[in-house]
Amino acid sequence: MSIPWNYTAVKEKKKVTWAEDPDTIVEVGSTFTIQGFDLNYTGVILGPSIKYRDGHIVIDDDENKSFWASFNRKTGSAGTEKHLRDALNVLMTRAVRGLYLYAVDDELRSHLVKTI
């Protein structure tokens, strides 16, 4: 299955924000498109950089493909894990009625299912 990423915002300029546009219900947003909004439901995909190992959630920076992770690796800057945690905090606190989570990592997904 393939879902467009912020397609409506790129396709045409609208007078409403991405999160308020009813056409975007079938699109994937980001921390930037939902930041500051309280949404009825939010879905978050925990990518391959977030894993569950030996009873702990760990960040695998080598799997983090975000712009900031790449930038920090090139410049030797710290803070990639903090940036990812902050982004997840934004995404996971936007939902009022429900949060849908999907973990790419099999162990993390199994752990999340057990904790529900």
Coordinates of C-alpha atoms in Angstrom, one line a residue:
M1 CA 0.0 0.0 0.0
S2 CA 1.3 3.4 -0.9
I3 CA 0.0 6.7 0.7
P4 CA 1.1 10.2 -0.4
W5 CA 3.2 12.3 1.9
N6 CA 1.8 15.9 2.3
Y7 CA 0.6 15.7 -1.3
T8 CA -2.3 18.1 -1.0
A9 CA -0.1 20.8 0.5
V10 CA 2.4 20.5 -2.4
K11 CA -0.2 20.1 -5.1
E12 CA -2.0 23.4 -4.5
K13 CA -2.0 26.2 -2.1
K14 CA -5.0 26.2 0.2
K15 CA -6.3 28.6 2.7
V16 CA -6.4 26.0 5.5
T17 CA -3.6 24.2 7.1
W18 CA -2.7 20.6 6.1
A19 CA -4.2 19.2 9.4
E20 CA -7.5 21.0 8.8
D21 CA -8.0 20.0 5.2
P22 CA -10.5 17.1 4.8
D23 CA -8.6 15.9 1.7
T24 CA -5.6 15.0 3.8
I25 CA -7.3 12.2 5.6
V26 CA -5.7 9.8 3.1
E27 CA -2.2 11.3 3.4
V28 CA 0.8 10.9 5.7
G29 CA 1.8 14.0 7.7
S30 CA 4.8 14.7 9.9
T31 CA 5.7 16.5 13.1
F32 CA 5.6 19.7 11.1
T33 CA 2.1 19.2 9.7
I34 CA 0.4 18.3 13.0
Q35 CA 2.5 20.3 15.5
G36 CA 0.2 22.5 17.6
F37 CA -3.0 20.6 16.6
D38 CA -5.1 18.4 18.7
L39 CA -6.5 15.7 16.4
N40 CA -9.2 13.2 17.1
Y41 CA -6.9 10.3 16.1
T42 CA -3.2 10.1 15.2
G43 CA -1.3 7.2 13.7
V44 CA 2.5 6.9 14.3
I45 CA 4.9 4.6 12.6
L46 CA 7.9 3.8 14.7
G47 CA 10.6 3.2 12.1
P48 CA 13.6 0.9 12.0
S49 CA 15.6 3.2 14.3
I50 CA 13.4 2.4 17.3
K51 CA 13.9 -1.1 18.6
Y52 CA 13.2 -3.2 21.7
R53 CA 16.2 -5.1 23.0
D54 CA 16.9 -6.8 26.3
G55 CA 13.8 -5.2 28.0
H56 CA 14.5 -1.7 26.8
I57 CA 13.5 0.6 24.0
V58 CA 16.7 1.7 22.2
I59 CA 17.5 4.1 19.4
D60 CA 19.6 2.8 16.6
D61 CA 21.1 6.0 15.2
D62 CA 22.5 4.2 12.1
E63 CA 18.9 3.4 11.1
N64 CA 17.7 6.9 11.6
K65 CA 17.2 8.4 8.2
S66 CA 15.8 11.8 9.2
F67 CA 17.5 15.0 8.0
W68 CA 18.7 15.9 11.5
A69 CA 20.2 12.5 12.1
S70 CA 22.1 12.7 8.9
F71 CA 23.2 16.2 9.6
N72 CA 24.4 15.4 13.1
R73 CA 26.3 12.3 11.8
K74 CA 28.1 14.5 9.2
T75 CA 28.9 17.3 11.6
G76 CA 29.7 15.1 14.6
S77 CA 27.0 16.9 16.6
A78 CA 25.1 15.2 19.4
G79 CA 21.4 15.3 20.1
T80 CA 20.1 13.0 17.4
E81 CA 18.4 10.7 19.9
K82 CA 17.0 13.7 21.8
H83 CA 15.6 15.1 18.5
L84 CA 13.9 11.8 17.7
R85 CA 12.4 11.5 21.2
D86 CA 11.1 15.1 20.9
A87 CA 9.6 14.4 17.5
L88 CA 7.9 11.3 18.9
N89 CA 6.6 13.3 21.8
V90 CA 5.0 15.7 19.4
L91 CA 3.4 12.9 17.3
M92 CA 2.2 10.8 20.2
T93 CA 0.6 13.6 22.2
R94 CA -1.6 15.0 19.4
A95 CA -4.4 12.5 19.7
V96 CA -7.5 13.3 21.7
R97 CA -9.5 10.1 21.2
G98 CA -7.0 7.5 20.0
L99 CA -3.4 6.8 19.0
Y100 CA -2.6 4.1 16.5
L101 CA 1.0 2.8 16.7
Y102 CA 2.9 0.6 14.3
A103 CA 6.4 -0.6 15.0
V104 CA 8.6 -1.8 12.2
D105 CA 10.8 -3.7 14.6
D106 CA 9.3 -7.1 15.3
E107 CA 10.4 -7.2 18.9
L108 CA 9.1 -3.7 19.7
R109 CA 5.8 -4.5 18.0
S110 CA 5.4 -7.7 20.0
H111 CA 6.2 -5.8 23.2
L112 CA 3.7 -3.1 22.5
V113 CA 1.0 -5.7 21.8
K114 CA 1.7 -7.4 25.1
T115 CA 1.5 -4.1 27.1
I116 CA -2.0 -3.1 25.7

